[in-house]
PDB file of C-alpha atoms in Angstrom:
ATOM      1  CA  UNK S   1     -13.638 -13.316   5.307  1.00  0.00           C
ATOM      2  CA  UNK S   2     -10.761 -16.104   6.075  1.00  0.00           C
ATOM      3  CA  UNK S   3      -7.703 -13.730   6.516  1.00  0.00           C
ATOM      4  CA  UNK S   4      -4.032 -15.636   6.787  1.00  0.00           C
ATOM      5  CA  UNK S   5      -1.763 -13.699   8.511  1.00  0.00           C
ATOM      6  CA  UNK S   6      -1.293 -11.891  11.920  1.00  0.00           C
ATOM      7  CA  UNK S   7       0.103  -8.166  11.175  1.00  0.00           C
ATOM      8  CA  UNK S   8      -1.282  -4.798  10.502  1.00  0.00           C
ATOM      9  CA  UNK S   9      -3.112  -5.248   7.144  1.00  0.00           C
ATOM     10  CA  UNK S  10      -4.874  -8.343   9.109  1.00  0.00           C
ATOM     11  CA  UNK S  11      -5.926  -6.704  11.863  1.00  0.00           C
ATOM     12  CA  UNK S  12      -7.346  -4.250  10.655  1.00  0.00           C
ATOM     13  CA  UNK S  13      -9.458  -6.800   8.012  1.00  0.00           C
ATOM     14  CA  UNK S  14     -10.870  -8.903  10.673  1.00  0.00           C
ATOM     15  CA  UNK S  15     -11.677  -5.869  12.889  1.00  0.00           C
ATOM     16  CA  UNK S  16     -13.711  -4.432   9.460  1.00  0.00           C
ATOM     17  CA  UNK S  17     -15.281  -7.672   8.142  1.00  0.00           C
ATOM     18  CA  UNK S  18     -15.340 -10.221  11.215  1.00  0.00           C
ATOM     19  CA  UNK S  19     -17.976 -12.810   9.662  1.00  0.00           C
ATOM     20  CA  UNK S  20     -18.732 -11.168   6.431  1.00  0.00           C
ATOM     21  CA  UNK S  21     -17.468 -12.787   2.718  1.00  0.00           C
ATOM     22  CA  UNK S  22     -17.346 -16.320   4.017  1.00  0.00           C
ATOM     23  CA  UNK S  23     -16.552 -17.099   0.838  1.00  0.00           C
ATOM     24  CA  UNK S  24     -13.513 -15.267   0.512  1.00  0.00           C
ATOM     25  CA  UNK S  25     -10.009 -15.929   1.491  1.00  0.00           C
ATOM     26  CA  UNK S  26      -7.471 -12.714   2.104  1.00  0.00           C
ATOM     27  CA  UNK S  27      -3.373 -13.015   1.732  1.00  0.00           C
ATOM     28  CA  UNK S  28      -2.341 -10.108   4.571  1.00  0.00           C
ATOM     29  CA  UNK S  29       1.158 -12.185   4.989  1.00  0.00           C
ATOM     30  CA  UNK S  30       3.982 -11.739   3.246  1.00  0.00           C
ATOM     31  CA  UNK S  31       6.740  -9.366   1.725  1.00  0.00           C
ATOM     32  CA  UNK S  32       6.752  -6.312   2.798  1.00  0.00           C
ATOM     33  CA  UNK S  33      10.254  -5.437   2.438  1.00  0.00           C
ATOM     34  CA  UNK S  34      11.126  -3.479  -1.020  1.00  0.00           C
ATOM     35  CA  UNK S  35      14.722  -3.196  -0.571  1.00  0.00           C
ATOM     36  CA  UNK S  36      15.616  -6.051   2.426  1.00  0.00           C
ATOM     37  CA  UNK S  37      13.395  -9.148   1.655  1.00  0.00           C
ATOM     38  CA  UNK S  38      15.652 -12.410   1.115  1.00  0.00           C
ATOM     39  CA  UNK S  39      14.737 -15.356  -1.426  1.00  0.00           C
ATOM     40  CA  UNK S  40      13.825 -17.086   1.443  1.00  0.00           C
ATOM     41  CA  UNK S  41      11.212 -14.387   2.119  1.00  0.00           C
ATOM     42  CA  UNK S  42       9.825 -14.285  -1.606  1.00  0.00           C
ATOM     43  CA  UNK S  43       9.890 -18.073  -1.717  1.00  0.00           C
ATOM     44  CA  UNK S  44       7.894 -18.767   2.013  1.00  0.00           C
ATOM     45  CA  UNK S  45       5.354 -15.757   0.355  1.00  0.00           C
ATOM     46  CA  UNK S  46       5.085 -18.046  -3.664  1.00  0.00           C
ATOM     47  CA  UNK S  47       4.608 -20.855  -1.841  1.00  0.00           C
ATOM     48  CA  UNK S  48       1.812 -19.957   0.490  1.00  0.00           C
ATOM     49  CA  UNK S  49       0.106 -18.010  -2.784  1.00  0.00           C
ATOM     50  CA  UNK S  50       0.348 -21.374  -4.562  1.00  0.00           C
ATOM     51  CA  UNK S  51      -1.053 -23.299  -1.901  1.00  0.00           C
ATOM     52  CA  UNK S  52      -4.105 -21.129  -1.001  1.00  0.00           C
ATOM     53  CA  UNK S  53      -4.612 -20.705  -4.290  1.00  0.00           C
ATOM     54  CA  UNK S  54      -4.909 -24.591  -5.007  1.00  0.00           C
ATOM     55  CA  UNK S  55      -7.247 -24.476  -1.926  1.00  0.00           C
ATOM     56  CA  UNK S  56      -9.457 -21.755  -3.068  1.00  0.00           C
ATOM     57  CA  UNK S  57      -9.647 -23.340  -6.353  1.00  0.00           C
ATOM     58  CA  UNK S  58     -10.957 -26.999  -4.685  1.00  0.00           C
ATOM     59  CA  UNK S  59     -13.439 -24.659  -2.780  1.00  0.00           C
ATOM     60  CA  UNK S  60     -15.160 -22.620  -4.873  1.00  0.00           C
ATOM     61  CA  UNK S  61     -13.397 -19.313  -2.799  1.00  0.00           C
ATOM     62  CA  UNK S  62     -12.277 -15.940  -3.978  1.00  0.00           C
ATOM     63  CA  UNK S  63      -8.643 -15.446  -3.314  1.00  0.00           C
ATOM     64  CA  UNK S  64      -6.905 -11.820  -2.032  1.00  0.00           C
ATOM     65  CA  UNK S  65      -3.952 -11.370  -2.475  1.00  0.00           C
ATOM     66  CA  UNK S  66      -1.917  -7.460  -2.189  1.00  0.00           C
ATOM     67  CA  UNK S  67       0.269  -6.980  -4.212  1.00  0.00           C
ATOM     68  CA  UNK S  68       2.079  -3.411  -4.987  1.00  0.00           C
ATOM     69  CA  UNK S  69       1.719   0.040  -6.901  1.00  0.00           C
ATOM     70  CA  UNK S  70       4.740   1.706  -5.122  1.00  0.00           C
ATOM     71  CA  UNK S  71       7.932   2.772  -7.988  1.00  0.00           C
ATOM     72  CA  UNK S  72       8.754  -0.607  -7.246  1.00  0.00           C
ATOM     73  CA  UNK S  73       5.921  -1.775  -9.788  1.00  0.00           C
ATOM     74  CA  UNK S  74       5.660   1.436 -11.665  1.00  0.00           C
ATOM     75  CA  UNK S  75       8.435   3.291 -11.122  1.00  0.00           C
ATOM     76  CA  UNK S  76       9.652   3.110 -14.903  1.00  0.00           C
ATOM     77  CA  UNK S  77      10.186   4.953 -17.334  1.00  0.00           C
ATOM     78  CA  UNK S  78       7.718   4.215 -20.093  1.00  0.00           C
ATOM     79  CA  UNK S  79       5.288   3.415 -17.063  1.00  0.00           C
ATOM     80  CA  UNK S  80       1.530   4.558 -17.080  1.00  0.00           C
ATOM     81  CA  UNK S  81       0.238   3.861 -13.849  1.00  0.00           C
ATOM     82  CA  UNK S  82      -2.101   1.677 -15.349  1.00  0.00           C
ATOM     83  CA  UNK S  83      -3.055  -1.911 -14.321  1.00  0.00           C
ATOM     84  CA  UNK S  84      -3.842  -2.202 -18.354  1.00  0.00           C
ATOM     85  CA  UNK S  85      -0.496  -0.149 -19.349  1.00  0.00           C
ATOM     86  CA  UNK S  86       2.888  -1.534 -20.089  1.00  0.00           C
ATOM     87  CA  UNK S  87       4.544  -2.218 -16.258  1.00  0.00           C
ATOM     88  CA  UNK S  88       8.309  -3.267 -15.879  1.00  0.00           C
ATOM     89  CA  UNK S  89       9.254  -3.369 -12.187  1.00  0.00           C
ATOM     90  CA  UNK S  90      12.341  -1.825 -10.934  1.00  0.00           C
ATOM     91  CA  UNK S  91      12.993  -4.533  -8.520  1.00  0.00           C
ATOM     92  CA  UNK S  92      12.948  -8.011  -7.334  1.00  0.00           C
ATOM     93  CA  UNK S  93      10.204  -6.644  -4.422  1.00  0.00           C
ATOM     94  CA  UNK S  94       8.228  -5.574  -8.130  1.00  0.00           C
ATOM     95  CA  UNK S  95       8.937  -8.545 -10.054  1.00  0.00           C
ATOM     96  CA  UNK S  96       8.274 -11.222  -7.469  1.00  0.00           C
ATOM     97  CA  UNK S  97       4.580  -9.634  -6.595  1.00  0.00           C
ATOM     98  CA  UNK S  98       3.803  -9.091 -10.297  1.00  0.00           C
ATOM     99  CA  UNK S  99       4.833 -12.744 -10.983  1.00  0.00           C
ATOM    100  CA  UNK S 100       2.014 -13.838  -8.093  1.00  0.00           C
ATOM    101  CA  UNK S 101      -0.080 -11.758 -10.175  1.00  0.00           C
ATOM    102  CA  UNK S 102       0.156 -13.881 -12.741  1.00  0.00           C
ATOM    103  CA  UNK S 103       0.151 -17.452 -10.619  1.00  0.00           C
ATOM    104  CA  UNK S 104      -3.195 -16.175  -9.187  1.00  0.00           C
ATOM    105  CA  UNK S 105      -4.589 -15.600 -13.448  1.00  0.00           C
ATOM    106  CA  UNK S 106      -3.777 -19.337 -14.433  1.00  0.00           C
ATOM    107  CA  UNK S 107      -4.571 -21.090 -11.068  1.00  0.00           C
ATOM    108  CA  UNK S 108      -8.255 -21.649 -11.719  1.00  0.00           C
ATOM    109  CA  UNK S 109      -9.054 -19.621  -8.675  1.00  0.00           C
ATOM    110  CA  UNK S 110     -12.031 -17.078  -8.498  1.00  0.00           C
ATOM    111  CA  UNK S 111      -8.913 -14.407  -7.655  1.00  0.00           C
ATOM    112  CA  UNK S 112      -8.714 -10.379  -6.679  1.00  0.00           C
ATOM    113  CA  UNK S 113      -4.793  -8.751  -7.027  1.00  0.00           C
ATOM    114  CA  UNK S 114      -5.063  -5.459  -5.131  1.00  0.00           C
ATOM    115  CA  UNK S 115      -2.008  -3.244  -5.577  1.00  0.00           C
ATOM    116  CA  UNK S 116      -1.970  -1.291  -2.862  1.00  0.00           C
ATOM    117  CA  UNK S 117       0.194   2.327  -2.274  1.00  0.00           C
ATOM    118  CA  UNK S 118       1.553   3.317   0.695  1.00  0.00           C
ATOM    119  CA  UNK S 119      -1.177   2.484   3.423  1.00  0.00           C
ATOM    120  CA  UNK S 120      -1.148   4.707   6.524  1.00  0.00           C
ATOM    121  CA  UNK S 121      -3.000   3.538   9.887  1.00  0.00           C
ATOM    122  CA  UNK S 122      -2.530   2.500  13.723  1.00  0.00           C
ATOM    123  CA  UNK S 123       0.182  -0.769  14.295  1.00  0.00           C
ATOM    124  CA  UNK S 124       2.350  -0.701  11.026  1.00  0.00           C
ATOM    125  CA  UNK S 125       5.538  -2.364  11.389  1.00  0.00           C
ATOM    126  CA  UNK S 126       8.509  -0.129  12.078  1.00  0.00           C
ATOM    127  CA  UNK S 127      10.512  -0.613   8.865  1.00  0.00           C
ATOM    128  CA  UNK S 128       7.165   1.158   7.237  1.00  0.00           C
ATOM    129  CA  UNK S 129       7.174   4.944   5.378  1.00  0.00           C
ATOM    130  CA  UNK S 130       5.329   6.969   8.080  1.00  0.00           C
ATOM    131  CA  UNK S 131       6.697   4.682  11.142  1.00  0.00           C
ATOM    132  CA  UNK S 132      10.507   4.934   9.696  1.00  0.00           C
ATOM    133  CA  UNK S 133      10.063   8.967   9.308  1.00  0.00           C
ATOM    134  CA  UNK S 134       9.126   8.843  12.673  1.00  0.00           C
ATOM    135  CA  UNK S 135      11.841   7.432  14.153  1.00  0.00           C
ATOM    136  CA  UNK S 136      14.074   9.175  12.403  1.00  0.00           C
ATOM    137  CA  UNK S 137      13.119  12.925  13.245  1.00  0.00           C
ATOM    138  CA  UNK S 138      12.874  12.042  16.226  1.00  0.00           C
ATOM    139  CA  UNK S 139      16.459  10.769  16.430  1.00  0.00           C
ATOM    140  CA  UNK S 140      17.202  13.831  14.825  1.00  0.00           C
ATOM    141  CA  UNK S 141      18.274  13.063  11.155  1.00  0.00           C
ATOM    142  CA  UNK S 142      16.300  11.825   8.309  1.00  0.00           C
ATOM    143  CA  UNK S 143      17.441  10.377   4.763  1.00  0.00           C
ATOM    144  CA  UNK S 144      15.409  10.956   2.011  1.00  0.00           C
ATOM    145  CA  UNK S 145      16.036  10.659  -1.761  1.00  0.00           C
ATOM    146  CA  UNK S 146      15.893  13.819  -3.797  1.00  0.00           C
ATOM    147  CA  UNK S 147      13.065  14.435  -5.802  1.00  0.00           C
ATOM    148  CA  UNK S 148      10.876  11.254  -4.734  1.00  0.00           C
ATOM    149  CA  UNK S 149       7.247  11.047  -4.072  1.00  0.00           C
ATOM    150  CA  UNK S 150       5.043   8.726  -2.298  1.00  0.00           C
ATOM    151  CA  UNK S 151       1.477   8.163  -2.823  1.00  0.00           C
ATOM    152  CA  UNK S 152      -0.401   8.060   0.718  1.00  0.00           C
ATOM    153  CA  UNK S 153      -3.602   5.859   1.540  1.00  0.00           C
ATOM    154  CA  UNK S 154      -5.718   5.778   4.589  1.00  0.00           C
ATOM    155  CA  UNK S 155      -5.574   2.185   5.849  1.00  0.00           C
ATOM    156  CA  UNK S 156      -9.502   2.556   6.241  1.00  0.00           C
ATOM    157  CA  UNK S 157     -10.161   3.813   2.820  1.00  0.00           C
ATOM    158  CA  UNK S 158      -8.210   0.726   1.909  1.00  0.00           C
ATOM    159  CA  UNK S 159     -10.926  -1.550   3.395  1.00  0.00           C
ATOM    160  CA  UNK S 160     -13.563   0.732   1.942  1.00  0.00           C
ATOM    161  CA  UNK S 161     -11.824  -0.260  -1.274  1.00  0.00           C
ATOM    162  CA  UNK S 162     -11.685  -3.891  -0.843  1.00  0.00           C
ATOM    163  CA  UNK S 163     -15.256  -4.022   0.307  1.00  0.00           C
ATOM    164  CA  UNK S 164     -16.591  -1.709  -2.849  1.00  0.00           C
ATOM    165  CA  UNK S 165     -14.852  -4.553  -5.231  1.00  0.00           C
ATOM    166  CA  UNK S 166     -16.185  -7.513  -3.529  1.00  0.00           C
ATOM    167  CA  UNK S 167     -19.918  -6.185  -3.231  1.00  0.00           C
ATOM    168  CA  UNK S 168     -19.695  -5.068  -6.913  1.00  0.00           C
ATOM    169  CA  UNK S 169     -19.107  -8.835  -7.578  1.00  0.00           C
ATOM    170  CA  UNK S 170     -15.711  -7.819  -9.289  1.00  0.00           C
ATOM    171  CA  UNK S 171     -13.482 -11.280  -9.842  1.00  0.00           C
ATOM    172  CA  UNK S 172     -10.342 -11.879 -11.737  1.00  0.00           C
ATOM    173  CA  UNK S 173      -8.689  -8.405 -11.459  1.00  0.00           C
ATOM    174  CA  UNK S 174      -6.034  -6.881 -10.876  1.00  0.00           C
ATOM    175  CA  UNK S 175      -7.036  -2.874  -9.622  1.00  0.00           C
ATOM    176  CA  UNK S 176      -5.103  -0.045  -7.872  1.00  0.00           C
ATOM    177  CA  UNK S 177      -6.407   0.982  -4.872  1.00  0.00           C
ATOM    178  CA  UNK S 178      -4.254   4.252  -4.225  1.00  0.00           C
ATOM    179  CA  UNK S 179      -5.088   7.817  -3.724  1.00  0.00           C
ATOM    180  CA  UNK S 180      -3.972   8.689  -6.855  1.00  0.00           C
ATOM    181  CA  UNK S 181      -1.876  11.701  -5.456  1.00  0.00           C
ATOM    182  CA  UNK S 182       1.639  11.835  -5.464  1.00  0.00           C
ATOM    183  CA  UNK S 183       2.926  13.765  -2.086  1.00  0.00           C
ATOM    184  CA  UNK S 184       7.027  15.145  -2.106  1.00  0.00           C
ATOM    185  CA  UNK S 185       8.650  13.085   0.412  1.00  0.00           C
ATOM    186  CA  UNK S 186       9.851  16.963   1.589  1.00  0.00           C
ATOM    187  CA  UNK S 187       6.124  17.732   2.183  1.00  0.00           C
ATOM    188  CA  UNK S 188       5.335  14.182   3.981  1.00  0.00           C
ATOM    189  CA  UNK S 189       8.451  14.385   6.458  1.00  0.00           C
ATOM    190  CA  UNK S 190       7.756  18.359   6.612  1.00  0.00           C
ATOM    191  CA  UNK S 191       4.371  17.468   8.392  1.00  0.00           C
ATOM    192  CA  UNK S 192       5.735  15.063  10.573  1.00  0.00           C
ATOM    193  CA  UNK S 193       7.837  17.655  11.988  1.00  0.00           C
ATOM    194  CA  UNK S 194       4.838  19.828  12.675  1.00  0.00           C
ATOM    195  CA  UNK S 195       3.210  17.579  13.989  1.00  0.00           C
ATOM    196  CA  UNK S 196       6.319  16.091  16.410  1.00  0.00           C
ATOM    197  CA  UNK S 197       7.543  19.971  17.168  1.00  0.00           C
ATOM    198  CA  UNK S 198      10.920  18.828  16.353  1.00  0.00           C
ATOM    199  CA  UNK S 199      13.421  19.654  12.694  1.00  0.00           C
ATOM    200  CA  UNK S 200      15.600  17.029  11.671  1.00  0.00           C
ATOM    201  CA  UNK S 201      18.620  17.055   9.821  1.00  0.00           C
ATOM    202  CA  UNK S 202      18.022  16.126   6.280  1.00  0.00           C
ATOM    203  CA  UNK S 203      20.521  13.679   4.341  1.00  0.00           C
ATOM    204  CA  UNK S 204      19.175  14.411   0.565  1.00  0.00           C
ATOM    205  CA  UNK S 205      20.705  11.237  -1.385  1.00  0.00           C
ATOM    206  CA  UNK S 206      20.489  11.743  -5.443  1.00  0.00           C
ATOM    207  CA  UNK S 207      19.882   8.512  -6.842  1.00  0.00           C
ATOM    208  CA  UNK S 208      17.536   8.291  -9.919  1.00  0.00           C
ATOM    209  CA  UNK S 209      14.242   8.394  -9.731  1.00  0.00           C
ATOM    210  CA  UNK S 210      11.355   7.797 -11.759  1.00  0.00           C
ATOM    211  CA  UNK S 211       7.553   8.633 -10.242  1.00  0.00           C
ATOM    212  CA  UNK S 212       4.209   7.613 -11.939  1.00  0.00           C
ATOM    213  CA  UNK S 213       1.125   8.948 -11.061  1.00  0.00           C
ATOM    214  CA  UNK S 214      -1.066   5.763 -10.116  1.00  0.00           C
ATOM    215  CA  UNK S 215      -4.037   5.554 -11.735  1.00  0.00           C
ATOM    216  CA  UNK S 216      -7.392   4.734  -9.948  1.00  0.00           C
ATOM    217  CA  UNK S 217      -9.740   5.151 -13.340  1.00  0.00           C
ATOM    218  CA  UNK S 218     -10.716   1.583 -12.569  1.00  0.00           C
ATOM    219  CA  UNK S 219     -11.204   1.362  -9.315  1.00  0.00           C
ATOM    220  CA  UNK S 220     -13.494   4.525  -9.685  1.00  0.00           C
ATOM    221  CA  UNK S 221     -15.147   2.695 -12.327  1.00  0.00           C
ATOM    222  CA  UNK S 222     -16.005  -0.113 -10.115  1.00  0.00           C
ATOM    223  CA  UNK S 223     -16.464   1.379  -6.916  1.00  0.00           C
ATOM    224  CA  UNK S 224     -18.814   4.901  -7.698  1.00  0.00           C
ATOM    225  CA  UNK S 225     -18.039   5.619  -3.923  1.00  0.00           C
ATOM    226  CA  UNK S 226     -14.744   6.309  -4.252  1.00  0.00           C
ATOM    227  CA  UNK S 227     -15.166   9.394  -6.668  1.00  0.00           C
ATOM    228  CA  UNK S 228     -16.567  10.988  -3.109  1.00  0.00           C
ATOM    229  CA  UNK S 229     -13.517  10.387  -1.204  1.00  0.00           C
ATOM    230  CA  UNK S 230     -11.694  13.728  -0.891  1.00  0.00           C
ATOM    231  CA  UNK S 231      -8.135  12.807  -1.657  1.00  0.00           C
ATOM    232  CA  UNK S 232      -7.512  17.302  -2.445  1.00  0.00           C
ATOM    233  CA  UNK S 233      -4.673  18.903  -0.880  1.00  0.00           C
ATOM    234  CA  UNK S 234      -5.951  18.455   2.736  1.00  0.00           C
ATOM    235  CA  UNK S 235      -5.580  15.070   2.550  1.00  0.00           C
ATOM    236  CA  UNK S 236      -2.126  14.316   3.960  1.00  0.00           C
ATOM    237  CA  UNK S 237      -3.248  17.026   6.514  1.00  0.00           C
ATOM    238  CA  UNK S 238      -5.908  14.855   7.765  1.00  0.00           C
ATOM    239  CA  UNK S 239      -3.654  11.740   7.429  1.00  0.00           C
ATOM    240  CA  UNK S 240      -1.355  13.212   9.668  1.00  0.00           C
ATOM    241  CA  UNK S 241      -3.171  14.561  12.061  1.00  0.00           C
ATOM    242  CA  UNK S 242      -5.171  10.997  12.473  1.00  0.00           C
ATOM    243  CA  UNK S 243      -1.836   8.888  12.691  1.00  0.00           C
ATOM    244  CA  UNK S 244       0.759  11.035  14.121  1.00  0.00           C
ATOM    245  CA  UNK S 245      -1.126  14.077  15.724  1.00  0.00           C
ATOM    246  CA  UNK S 246      -2.388  17.820  15.584  1.00  0.00           C
ATOM    247  CA  UNK S 247       0.217  20.369  14.782  1.00  0.00           C
ATOM    248  CA  UNK S 248       1.902  21.219  18.203  1.00  0.00           C
ATOM    249  CA  UNK S 249       3.962  24.928  17.442  1.00  0.00           C
ATOM    250  CA  UNK S 250       5.426  26.959  15.558  1.00  0.00           C
ATOM    251  CA  UNK S 251       8.618  26.902  16.887  1.00  0.00           C
ATOM    252  CA  UNK S 252      11.092  23.940  17.292  1.00  0.00           C
ATOM    253  CA  UNK S 253      13.524  22.040  18.653  1.00  0.00           C
ATOM    254  CA  UNK S 254      16.208  20.146  17.195  1.00  0.00           C
ATOM    255  CA  UNK S 255      15.298  16.152  17.331  1.00  0.00           C
TER     256      UNK S 255
END
């Protein structure tokens, strides 16, 4: 597998796949900031996708692109959270990712666009959800959108999804890769605090929030093993146990 990028996802992909899928190129570089990306950031990713698609078309390779299943894509009223349903991206980030999916569909190359939820794993950038929350909580204060929810997915399960889709020979599809479970942001913060042994003050910001569950029906049909993963009520706890640590105490200090 050819992997373009030198960050969080690329490191996990390299470790998992090595020289398997030699006819596949994965773009694991691009815009990851949903709110602070610049026009130049968007332009660089678009140029990378366009140029890589041309190369893959000529070489007969499959191009894998990571899009988003966050509220940036699915967070509008009337959105079904399904790949085949209506999509009205609510931000420049979401509209940018959707336009690059269309670029792939019209590129003439074999392609896959995986719409990822909030991936959790070791080596993430400080601005990503869990590292950002950990830093804020340790600092004593955390900013949260009231009534916000997040779909969290272990990076190891993201790898399993990509492996399953490639093994099944699926191509030229947009596929949601998510747990399909929405967790209240307050519960995520509670879980991190339990493992750090501190309580942080919470600055609740009132903004209009529309969170639609991400449908995983398409992925479950393509990769039957996805139905065997337990995304039940303990999934968040297991995720935080693995990447933050065990619950340390029932007595908390203020951060």
